[in-house]
Structures are given as structure tokens and as C-alpha cells.
Coordinates of C-alpha atoms in Angstrom, one line a residue:
M922 CA 92.0 127.2 111.1
I923 CA 93.6 127.9 107.7
I924 CA 91.6 127.5 104.6
F925 CA 93.5 126.6 101.4
E926 CA 92.6 127.0 97.7
K927 CA 94.3 125.3 94.9
S928 CA 95.6 127.5 92.1
N929 CA 98.1 126.6 89.4
N930 CA 98.7 123.3 91.1
N931 CA 100.0 125.1 94.2
F932 CA 98.1 125.6 97.4
S933 CA 98.0 129.2 98.7
I934 CA 96.6 130.5 101.9
I935 CA 93.6 132.7 101.2
M936 CA 92.1 133.1 104.6
N937 CA 92.7 132.6 108.3
W938 CA 89.5 131.9 110.2
T939 CA 88.9 131.5 113.9
K940 CA 86.9 128.6 115.3
A941 CA 84.1 131.0 116.0
Q942 CA 84.1 132.2 112.4
I943 CA 84.0 128.6 111.1
S944 CA 81.0 127.9 113.3
V945 CA 79.2 131.0 112.0
V946 CA 79.7 130.1 108.4
G947 CA 78.8 126.4 109.0
V948 CA 75.5 127.1 110.8
V949 CA 74.4 129.9 108.4
A950 CA 75.3 127.9 105.3
M951 CA 73.5 124.8 106.6
T952 CA 70.4 126.8 107.3
S953 CA 70.5 128.4 103.9
F954 CA 70.8 124.9 102.4
F955 CA 68.0 123.6 104.6
S956 CA 65.4 126.2 103.6
T957 CA 66.0 126.1 99.8
F958 CA 66.3 122.4 99.8
L959 CA 62.7 122.1 100.9
I960 CA 61.5 124.9 98.6
S961 CA 62.9 123.2 95.5
S962 CA 61.9 119.7 96.5
V963 CA 58.3 120.7 97.1
N964 CA 58.0 121.9 93.5
I965 CA 58.6 118.3 92.4
A966 CA 56.0 117.0 94.8
L967 CA 53.2 119.3 93.7
P968 CA 51.6 116.9 91.2
A969 CA 51.5 114.2 94.0
I970 CA 50.0 116.7 96.5
E971 CA 47.5 117.8 93.9
K972 CA 46.4 114.2 93.3
E973 CA 46.0 113.3 97.0
F974 CA 44.0 116.3 98.0
M975 CA 42.3 117.0 94.6
L976 CA 43.4 120.6 94.4
D977 CA 42.8 122.9 91.4
A978 CA 45.7 124.7 89.7
V979 CA 45.3 128.0 91.6
T980 CA 44.9 126.3 95.0
L981 CA 48.0 124.1 94.3
S982 CA 50.1 127.2 93.7
W983 CA 49.2 128.3 97.2
V984 CA 51.4 125.4 98.6
V985 CA 54.3 127.4 97.3
T986 CA 52.8 130.9 97.7
A987 CA 51.8 130.5 101.3
F988 CA 55.4 130.0 102.3
L989 CA 56.6 133.0 100.3
L990 CA 53.8 135.2 101.6
A991 CA 54.6 134.5 105.2
S992 CA 58.3 135.1 104.6
A993 CA 57.6 138.4 102.8
M994 CA 55.2 139.6 105.6
F995 CA 57.6 139.0 108.4
L996 CA 61.1 139.6 106.8
L997 CA 60.9 143.3 106.9
P998 CA 59.8 143.9 110.5
M999 CA 62.1 141.1 111.7
G1000 CA 65.1 142.8 110.1
K1001 CA 64.6 145.9 112.2
L1002 CA 63.6 144.0 115.4
A1003 CA 66.7 141.8 115.1
D1004 CA 68.9 144.8 115.2
L1005 CA 67.5 145.4 118.6
A1006 CA 66.8 141.9 120.0
G1007 CA 69.9 140.3 118.7
V1008 CA 70.5 138.7 115.3
R1009 CA 71.8 135.4 116.6
Q1010 CA 68.8 134.9 119.0
T1011 CA 66.4 135.8 116.3
F1012 CA 68.1 133.3 113.9
R1013 CA 67.8 130.5 116.4
V1014 CA 64.1 131.1 117.0
G1015 CA 63.5 131.1 113.2
V1016 CA 65.2 127.8 112.7
L1017 CA 63.1 126.2 115.4
I1018 CA 59.8 127.5 114.0
F1019 CA 60.8 126.3 110.5
T1020 CA 61.6 122.8 111.9
I1021 CA 58.2 122.6 113.7
G1022 CA 56.4 123.7 110.5
S1023 CA 58.1 120.9 108.6
L1024 CA 56.7 118.3 111.0
L1025 CA 53.2 119.8 110.7
C1026 CA 53.4 119.7 106.9
G1027 CA 54.3 116.0 107.0
L1028 CA 51.3 115.3 109.3
S1029 CA 48.8 117.2 107.1
N1030 CA 45.5 115.5 106.3
S1031 CA 44.1 118.2 103.9
G1032 CA 45.3 120.8 101.4
S1033 CA 44.3 123.5 103.8
W1034 CA 46.6 122.0 106.5
V1035 CA 49.5 121.8 104.1
I1036 CA 49.0 125.5 103.2
A1037 CA 48.7 126.6 106.8
S1038 CA 51.8 124.7 107.8
R1039 CA 53.7 126.1 104.9
F1040 CA 52.7 129.6 106.1
L1041 CA 54.3 128.7 109.5
Q1042 CA 57.4 127.5 107.8
G1043 CA 57.6 130.9 106.0
I1044 CA 57.5 132.7 109.3
G1045 CA 60.5 130.7 110.6
S1046 CA 62.3 131.2 107.3
A1047 CA 61.8 135.0 107.6
L1048 CA 63.5 135.1 111.0
S1049 CA 66.6 133.1 109.9
S1050 CA 66.9 134.6 106.4
T1051 CA 66.9 138.2 107.6
T1052 CA 69.6 137.5 110.1
G1053 CA 71.9 135.0 108.4
P1054 CA 73.8 137.5 106.1
A1055 CA 74.0 140.0 109.0
I1056 CA 75.7 137.4 111.2
L1057 CA 78.2 136.5 108.4
V1058 CA 79.1 140.1 107.7
S1059 CA 79.5 141.1 111.3
A1060 CA 81.9 138.1 111.8
F1061 CA 84.3 139.0 109.0
S1062 CA 86.3 142.0 107.7
A1063 CA 85.0 144.0 104.8
K1064 CA 87.6 142.7 102.4
N1065 CA 86.2 139.1 102.8
R1066 CA 82.5 139.9 102.6
G1067 CA 82.1 138.9 99.0
R1068 CA 83.8 135.6 99.8
V1069 CA 81.7 134.5 102.8
L1070 CA 78.5 135.8 101.2
G1071 CA 79.4 133.7 98.1
I1072 CA 79.7 130.6 100.3
S1073 CA 76.3 131.3 101.8
V1074 CA 74.8 131.9 98.4
S1075 CA 76.5 128.7 97.2
A1076 CA 74.8 126.8 100.0
V1077 CA 71.5 128.2 98.9
Y1078 CA 72.0 127.0 95.4
L1079 CA 73.3 123.6 96.7
G1080 CA 69.9 123.2 98.4
L1081 CA 68.2 124.2 95.2
A1082 CA 70.4 121.7 93.3
T1083 CA 69.8 118.7 95.6
G1084 CA 66.2 119.5 96.3
P1085 CA 64.7 118.4 92.9
F1086 CA 66.8 115.3 92.7
A1087 CA 66.2 114.2 96.3
G1088 CA 62.7 115.4 96.2
G1089 CA 61.9 113.4 93.1
L1090 CA 63.5 110.3 94.6
L1091 CA 61.7 110.6 98.0
T1092 CA 58.3 111.5 96.3
Q1093 CA 58.5 108.6 93.9
Y1094 CA 59.5 105.9 96.4
L1095 CA 58.4 107.1 99.8
G1096 CA 55.6 109.7 99.1
W1097 CA 55.6 113.5 99.3
R1098 CA 55.3 113.5 103.1
S1099 CA 58.8 112.0 103.4
L1100 CA 60.1 115.4 102.1
F1101 CA 58.8 117.2 105.2
F1102 CA 59.8 114.4 107.6
S1103 CA 63.4 114.5 106.2
A1104 CA 63.4 118.3 106.6
F1105 CA 62.2 117.9 110.2
A1106 CA 65.1 115.5 111.0
L1107 CA 67.7 117.8 109.4
G1108 CA 66.1 120.8 111.1
L1109 CA 66.6 119.2 114.6
I1110 CA 70.3 118.8 113.8
I1111 CA 70.6 122.5 112.8
V1112 CA 68.7 123.7 115.8
F1113 CA 71.2 121.9 118.1
L1114 CA 74.1 123.3 116.2
A1115 CA 72.7 126.8 116.3
F1116 CA 72.1 126.8 120.0
A1117 CA 75.4 125.1 120.8
F1118 CA 77.9 126.8 118.5
L1119 CA 76.5 130.0 117.1
G1120 CA 77.6 132.2 120.1
E1121 CA 75.9 135.1 121.7
D1122 CA 74.9 138.5 120.5
E1123 CA 76.9 141.6 121.2
Q1124 CA 75.4 144.3 123.3
T1125 CA 72.7 146.1 121.3
R1126 CA 70.6 149.2 121.8
K1127 CA 67.8 147.0 123.3
G1128 CA 65.0 149.0 124.9
N1129 CA 66.5 152.4 124.0
I1130 CA 64.9 152.7 120.6
K1131 CA 61.7 150.9 119.7
P1132 CA 60.6 150.8 116.1
D1133 CA 57.3 152.3 115.1
M1134 CA 55.1 149.3 114.0
K1135 CA 52.0 151.2 112.8
G1136 CA 52.9 150.9 109.2
T1137 CA 53.5 147.2 109.4
F1138 CA 49.8 146.4 109.4
F1139 CA 49.4 148.1 106.1
Y1140 CA 52.5 146.4 104.7
M1141 CA 51.2 142.9 105.7
A1142 CA 47.6 143.7 104.6
G1143 CA 48.9 145.0 101.2
L1144 CA 50.8 141.8 100.5
V1145 CA 47.9 139.5 101.4
A1146 CA 45.5 141.5 99.2
L1147 CA 47.9 141.4 96.2
V1148 CA 48.3 137.7 96.4
F1149 CA 44.8 136.8 97.3
G1150 CA 43.4 139.2 94.7
S1151 CA 45.4 137.6 92.0
S1152 CA 43.8 134.2 92.7
R1153 CA 40.3 135.8 92.1
I1154 CA 41.2 137.3 88.7
P1155 CA 39.8 137.7 86.1
G1156 CA 36.7 138.5 88.2
L1157 CA 36.1 142.1 89.2
Q1158 CA 36.5 141.2 92.9
G1159 CA 40.1 140.1 92.3
W1160 CA 41.1 143.4 90.6
A1161 CA 39.4 145.4 93.4
I1162 CA 41.3 143.4 96.1
M1163 CA 44.6 143.9 94.3
V1164 CA 44.0 147.7 94.0
S1165 CA 43.3 147.8 97.7
G1166 CA 46.6 146.0 98.3
V1167 CA 48.5 148.6 96.2
V1168 CA 46.8 151.4 98.2
S1169 CA 47.8 149.7 101.5
L1170 CA 51.5 149.5 100.4
I1171 CA 51.4 153.2 99.5
I1172 CA 50.0 154.1 102.9
F1173 CA 52.8 151.9 104.4
W1174 CA 55.5 153.9 102.5
I1175 CA 54.0 157.3 103.6
I1176 CA 53.8 156.2 107.3
E1177 CA 57.4 154.9 107.2
S1178 CA 58.7 158.0 105.5
R1179 CA 57.3 160.2 108.3
S1180 CA 58.2 157.9 111.2
Q1181 CA 61.2 158.8 113.5
T1182 CA 61.8 155.1 114.1
P1183 CA 60.6 153.3 111.0
V1184 CA 60.6 149.5 110.4
F1185 CA 61.4 150.2 106.8
N1186 CA 64.0 152.9 106.3
T1187 CA 62.7 154.7 103.2
Q1188 CA 65.7 157.0 103.2
L1189 CA 67.9 154.1 102.3
F1190 CA 66.0 154.1 99.0
T1191 CA 65.6 157.8 98.5
R1192 CA 69.1 158.8 99.5
N1193 CA 71.3 155.8 98.8
R1194 CA 71.2 155.0 95.1
L1195 CA 73.5 152.1 95.4
F1196 CA 71.3 150.4 98.0
A1197 CA 68.1 151.3 96.2
F1198 CA 69.0 150.2 92.7
S1199 CA 70.6 146.9 94.0
N1200 CA 67.5 146.0 95.9
I1201 CA 65.2 146.8 93.0
A1202 CA 67.4 144.7 90.7
A1203 CA 67.1 141.8 93.2
L1204 CA 63.3 142.3 93.3
I1205 CA 63.1 142.2 89.5
N1206 CA 65.5 139.2 89.3
Y1207 CA 63.5 137.0 91.6
S1208 CA 60.2 138.2 90.2
S1209 CA 61.2 136.9 86.8
T1210 CA 62.9 133.7 87.7
F1211 CA 61.4 132.0 90.8
A1212 CA 58.5 130.3 88.9
I1213 CA 60.9 128.6 86.5
V1214 CA 61.1 125.4 88.5
F1215 CA 57.4 125.5 89.3
L1216 CA 56.4 125.7 85.6
L1217 CA 59.1 123.3 84.3
S1218 CA 58.3 120.7 87.0
L1219 CA 54.7 120.6 85.8
Y1220 CA 55.8 120.7 82.1
L1221 CA 58.3 117.8 82.5
Q1222 CA 55.8 115.6 84.3
K1223 CA 52.6 116.5 82.4
I1224 CA 53.9 117.2 78.9
K1225 CA 57.1 115.1 78.8
G1226 CA 55.6 112.3 80.9
L1227 CA 58.7 112.1 83.2
S1228 CA 58.5 110.6 86.7
P1229 CA 59.2 112.9 89.7
F1230 CA 62.7 111.5 90.0
D1231 CA 63.5 112.1 86.3
A1232 CA 62.1 115.6 86.3
G1233 CA 64.1 116.5 89.4
T1234 CA 67.2 115.1 87.8
I1235 CA 66.8 117.5 84.8
L1236 CA 66.0 120.5 87.0
I1237 CA 69.2 120.2 89.0
A1238 CA 71.1 121.6 86.1
Q1239 CA 70.4 125.2 86.9
P1240 CA 71.2 125.2 90.7
V1241 CA 74.3 123.1 90.2
V1242 CA 75.8 125.8 88.0
M1243 CA 74.7 128.4 90.5
A1244 CA 76.3 126.5 93.4
V1245 CA 79.6 126.0 91.5
F1246 CA 80.0 129.6 90.2
S1247 CA 78.5 131.7 93.1
P1248 CA 81.7 131.5 95.3
V1249 CA 83.7 132.5 92.2
T1250 CA 81.6 135.5 91.4
G1251 CA 81.6 136.4 95.1
R1252 CA 85.4 136.6 95.1
L1253 CA 85.4 138.4 91.8
S1254 CA 83.1 141.1 93.2
D1255 CA 85.8 141.9 95.8
K1256 CA 88.0 142.9 92.9
I1257 CA 85.7 143.9 90.0
Q1258 CA 82.9 146.4 90.3
P1259 CA 79.9 144.2 91.1
R1260 CA 77.5 146.0 88.7
Y1261 CA 79.4 144.7 85.7
L1262 CA 79.1 141.1 86.8
A1263 CA 75.5 141.5 88.0
T1264 CA 74.4 143.3 84.8
L1265 CA 75.9 140.5 82.6
G1266 CA 74.0 138.1 84.7
M1267 CA 70.7 139.9 84.2
V1268 CA 71.2 139.9 80.4
I1269 CA 71.9 136.1 80.4
L1270 CA 68.8 135.5 82.5
A1271 CA 66.6 137.5 80.1
T1272 CA 67.8 135.5 77.1
G1273 CA 67.3 132.2 79.0
L1274 CA 63.8 133.1 79.9
L1275 CA 63.0 134.0 76.3
A1276 CA 64.4 130.7 75.2
F1277 CA 61.8 128.9 77.4
V1278 CA 59.0 130.5 75.3
F1279 CA 59.9 128.2 72.5
L1280 CA 59.5 124.9 74.4
E1281 CA 57.2 122.3 72.7
S1282 CA 56.1 118.8 73.6
H1283 CA 58.9 117.5 71.4
T1284 CA 61.7 119.7 72.6
P1285 CA 64.8 117.6 73.4
I1286 CA 65.6 117.1 77.1
T1287 CA 69.2 118.0 76.4
L1288 CA 68.2 121.4 75.1
I1289 CA 66.0 122.1 78.2
A1290 CA 69.0 121.2 80.4
G1291 CA 71.2 123.5 78.3
I1292 CA 68.9 126.4 78.8
L1293 CA 68.8 125.7 82.6
V1294 CA 72.7 125.7 82.6
W1295 CA 72.6 129.1 80.9
V1296 CA 70.1 130.5 83.3
G1297 CA 72.1 129.1 86.2
L1298 CA 75.2 131.0 85.0
G1299 CA 73.2 134.2 84.9
F1300 CA 72.0 133.7 88.4
A1301 CA 75.5 133.1 89.7
L1302 CA 76.8 136.2 88.0
F1303 CA 74.1 138.3 89.6
S1304 CA 73.4 137.1 93.1
S1305 CA 76.7 137.2 95.0
P1306 CA 77.9 140.5 93.6
N1307 CA 74.5 142.1 94.1
M1308 CA 74.4 141.0 97.8
N1309 CA 78.0 142.2 98.3
T1310 CA 76.9 145.6 97.0
I1311 CA 73.8 145.8 99.3
M1312 CA 75.7 144.8 102.4
S1313 CA 78.6 147.2 101.6
S1314 CA 76.4 150.2 101.0
V1315 CA 75.3 150.6 104.7
D1316 CA 77.2 151.0 108.0
R1317 CA 77.5 148.2 110.5
S1318 CA 74.6 149.5 112.7
Q1319 CA 72.2 148.8 109.7
L1320 CA 73.5 145.4 108.6
A1321 CA 70.5 143.4 109.9
T1322 CA 68.1 146.1 108.4
A1323 CA 69.9 145.8 105.0
S1324 CA 69.9 142.1 105.2
G1325 CA 66.2 142.0 106.0
T1326 CA 65.4 144.5 103.2
S1327 CA 67.4 142.4 100.7
A1328 CA 65.8 139.2 101.9
T1329 CA 62.4 140.9 101.6
M1330 CA 63.1 142.0 98.0
R1331 CA 64.0 138.4 97.3
V1332 CA 61.0 136.8 98.9
V1333 CA 58.6 139.5 97.6
G1334 CA 60.0 138.9 94.2
Q1335 CA 59.5 135.1 94.5
M1336 CA 56.0 135.8 95.7
L1337 CA 55.3 138.0 92.7
S1338 CA 56.7 135.4 90.4
M1339 CA 54.3 132.8 91.8
T1340 CA 51.5 135.4 91.8
I1341 CA 52.1 136.0 88.1
A1342 CA 52.1 132.2 87.4
A1343 CA 48.9 131.8 89.4
L1344 CA 47.4 134.7 87.5
V1345 CA 48.3 133.1 84.2
F1346 CA 46.8 129.8 85.4
A1347 CA 43.6 131.5 86.5
V1348 CA 43.2 133.2 83.1
F1349 CA 43.9 130.1 81.1
F1350 CA 42.6 127.3 83.3
G1351 CA 39.9 128.8 85.5
N1352 CA 39.1 126.3 88.3
Q1353 CA 40.4 123.2 86.4
A1354 CA 43.1 121.0 87.9
I1355 CA 46.3 120.8 85.9
K1356 CA 45.8 117.2 85.0
Q1357 CA 42.5 118.1 83.4
V1358 CA 44.0 120.8 81.2
S1359 CA 44.8 119.8 77.6
E1360 CA 48.4 119.8 76.5
P1361 CA 48.1 122.6 73.9
L1362 CA 46.4 124.9 76.5
F1363 CA 49.0 124.2 79.2
L1364 CA 51.8 124.9 76.7
W1365 CA 50.2 128.2 75.7
A1366 CA 49.8 129.2 79.3
M1367 CA 53.4 128.3 80.2
K1368 CA 54.9 130.1 77.2
S1369 CA 52.9 133.2 78.1
G1370 CA 54.3 133.1 81.6
F1371 CA 57.9 132.8 80.4
F1372 CA 57.4 135.7 77.9
I1373 CA 56.2 137.9 80.7
F1374 CA 59.1 136.9 82.9
S1375 CA 61.6 137.6 80.1
L1376 CA 60.3 141.2 79.8
I1377 CA 60.5 141.7 83.5
S1378 CA 64.0 140.4 83.6
L1379 CA 65.1 142.7 80.8
S1380 CA 63.9 145.7 82.8
G1381 CA 66.3 144.8 85.5
V1382 CA 69.3 145.4 83.3
Y1383 CA 68.8 149.2 83.8
F1384 CA 68.8 149.1 87.6
S1385 CA 71.7 146.7 87.8
F1386 CA 74.0 148.8 85.6
G1387 CA 72.6 152.2 86.7
R1388 CA 73.3 151.6 90.4
G1389 CA 76.7 153.3 90.2
T1390 CA 80.1 152.5 91.6
M1391 CA 80.6 150.7 94.9
H1392 CA 83.2 152.3 97.1
R1393 CA 85.2 149.7 99.0
P1394 CA 86.3 150.3 102.6
D1395 CA 90.0 150.2 103.4

């Protein structure tokens, strides 16, 4: 099949794709859309979930955090295991688990059930997220990596864009459970397509090299301790649990550094500056930005008094810009050094986050939407070029590992972002539900969170620019 792009009122052929390549792009893009659609739509439904199950602010944050925690726990080991077991097979299993988790969320009869089902969804997401980019990269030549990764990233942002709008509409008129039932129906379609059209894996080194899984326990325990401990702050117990989490992660690094067959290749960080700095920049990027929708969804419904549908309509401004410009920046990163584009994106993100610090109860909706557009542009400039750099900095035998590591940085960053938000809520609100918190106190907490995120984002400029030059293969 020939894909055309319009330029200067003339159509020019920019790419020749086989049917197999079209199938790969279609299935991976649909799955990317599927996962992020549910993530963004759930944020809009949080006040409704809080009301039905009478959850306090910190427990409510676990509806989002449980998904991210499970994804972060399983992304890293799955990246390595997928190299051995086959990326396409791992991808299919992940989509199936995610779909089952969606059904269980819709059937939940308690807050605990919702959180547990979201954890299961996170496991499924880990399996598909860690293998999707690897499947794309293996199916296309190096010169087109930025282009196809840009399409995948655009699908991610399209899911983020439609999620708040559709989520608000469904929540307002059919209830929050309809989100998960809709996701279940869409998931069944994607499961069929993945099994029917994705194709089979190439021969791998199955059985010849088995990864050393000893360090994985400390990695998983460390993440759980960090997240759970943050929900117990400002109590001494919370700090102690978080410290134990840091210690566990240090032990994990030591074990992986000494292992002959590590799950986490520390040498990619210690000997490959391009890979290391690009992943650190991604970690910082998502740590500083993921909680934007979470905080603004609560702000728009609590402070501005908007309905779920109206709040979702405002929040689509950011991901729409991301979806439109990500393919463009992906193509540009095939021609321009990605660090220049990504660094500009980080600067824009930092200024946008700082602008959110000045939100008040009387801030015009148009101004809020304008800041979201600005932040969306920063995201688009950063994401596709940064992913292009990561996937181009390793050889083909390490593609799934690189993809898994990158996805881990993204999800760990998102988890840290929610952990920071939950920490701010715990400090300011204690055990109160958000609806019980006064407007001035909520605004003060939200502004504090955005100020912290702006500082974190600013630190990412150094790693984004300092990564060095990406050498392009012939």
C-alpha cells in the first residue's frame, strides 16, 4: 500500500508499506489509543467514584496510582522476557489481560475492588506497552523509525484527547461504570485483531539465555514501598516505609550490575550516555506532567463548578495539540537532532506548569485552555524525538529491552507524579474527602503541587540537552 501526504497542494509518495506493516501499525496504534483513552477518562470520573464509595482524597488517588504501580512493577521484567518469549505473543497476552481488567472494573461493588481491578489492568498494560514500540521498530527500516513511532505516540495522545470528552459524556449520562464497559467492548475488538493480523514472532534465543530474576523482587518491593509510604506521610511510619523502598531499589541496582543475565541492563545507563540521559529526561518529563489532568479535573469540577462533560471538554485541549503535532515532530527528528526538539519541549513544559501555579477560582476558562495548548505543544516536541533517540541508541537485539526500559521510565514517572500529588493531598487534607475541603485550601494545595512539578520539569532541560548527538544509521 502507498501512503500519501499532501504538501504544497501536491501529493507526494512518502512511504511504501506492505500489508503486514500496515497491520502492525494499526494494531499497535489502536492498543496505544485504548490504554490512554481509559487513563484519561478515569480522571474525569474520579469525583463520581469518590461519591459512590465515599473515598477520602488519598484513597481516591489510588484508583489512578494502582494502575501505574502495576505497570511500573511489570514493565521492566517483561521487557527482558519479551525478548526471549516473543514480543508479539507477549503483546497479545497483555491486551487480553487489560480487557478482562476493564470488565472487572465495571462490575466493582467497592472502592477496593476498583483499585484491585485497576491493578490487573496495569499488568496487562505493562505487557502491551513494553512490546508495542519494539514491534513497530522491528517492522520498519531505521530511516522511518521516527515516523512510525510518531504515529504510535499520536495514537496515545488521541486517546488522551478523546478520553476526557467521552469520559465526561459517559460519566454524566450513563455513570462511571460505562467507561469500563466501553473499554471492555473496544478491548474485545483489539484482541481479535491482535490474534488475527499481528503475525508471528521471529525465532528468538528462547531457552538459551534465561534472565536472572533475583533482583526483580527488590525492584517491585521498592516501588510498592515508595508509593504506599507516601500515602502514610506525614507520619513517621510513612517516611520509614519510603526509606525502605529507596534501599530496596539500591539493592536491585547492585544485583543487576553484578548479574551476567540481568533483567535491567545497568550498562545501558553507565556506558550509553545517549540512552541514559534520554530515559532520565523521560522520567523527569512524566514525573512533572502526568498529574496535570488529575489536578485540573478536580479543580474544574470542584472550584469552577463544571460538569464532568464540560470539564472533559476543556481538558482535551492539551492532548489534541499533542496528537496533531507528534507525527510532525517525529518526522522532524529523522532530520534534525532530536535533543534540540526535545529540549525546547521541556522548556515549554516547565513554563506551562509554572503558569498553573497562578490559577484562581476566577481564572477564565479560555486562559486555562490556552495553557493546556502550550503544554501540549511542549509534550509533542519532547515525546516522539525522545523515543526516536532511545530506540536508535541500541542494537536490534535490545529493542524490546530498550522499549521496556523507556516504558518503565514513563510509567514510573507517572506513578511518581501521582505519588507527589497524593503526598500534597495527605499533607494539606489529611483523611478528608475532597468535597469536604474548603476552596482556599484546595487551591493552595493544587498550586503547591504545580510549583513542585515546574521545578522538576526544569531539571529535565539539562538531561535533554546534555544527552549528546544521535548518530543515524545508513
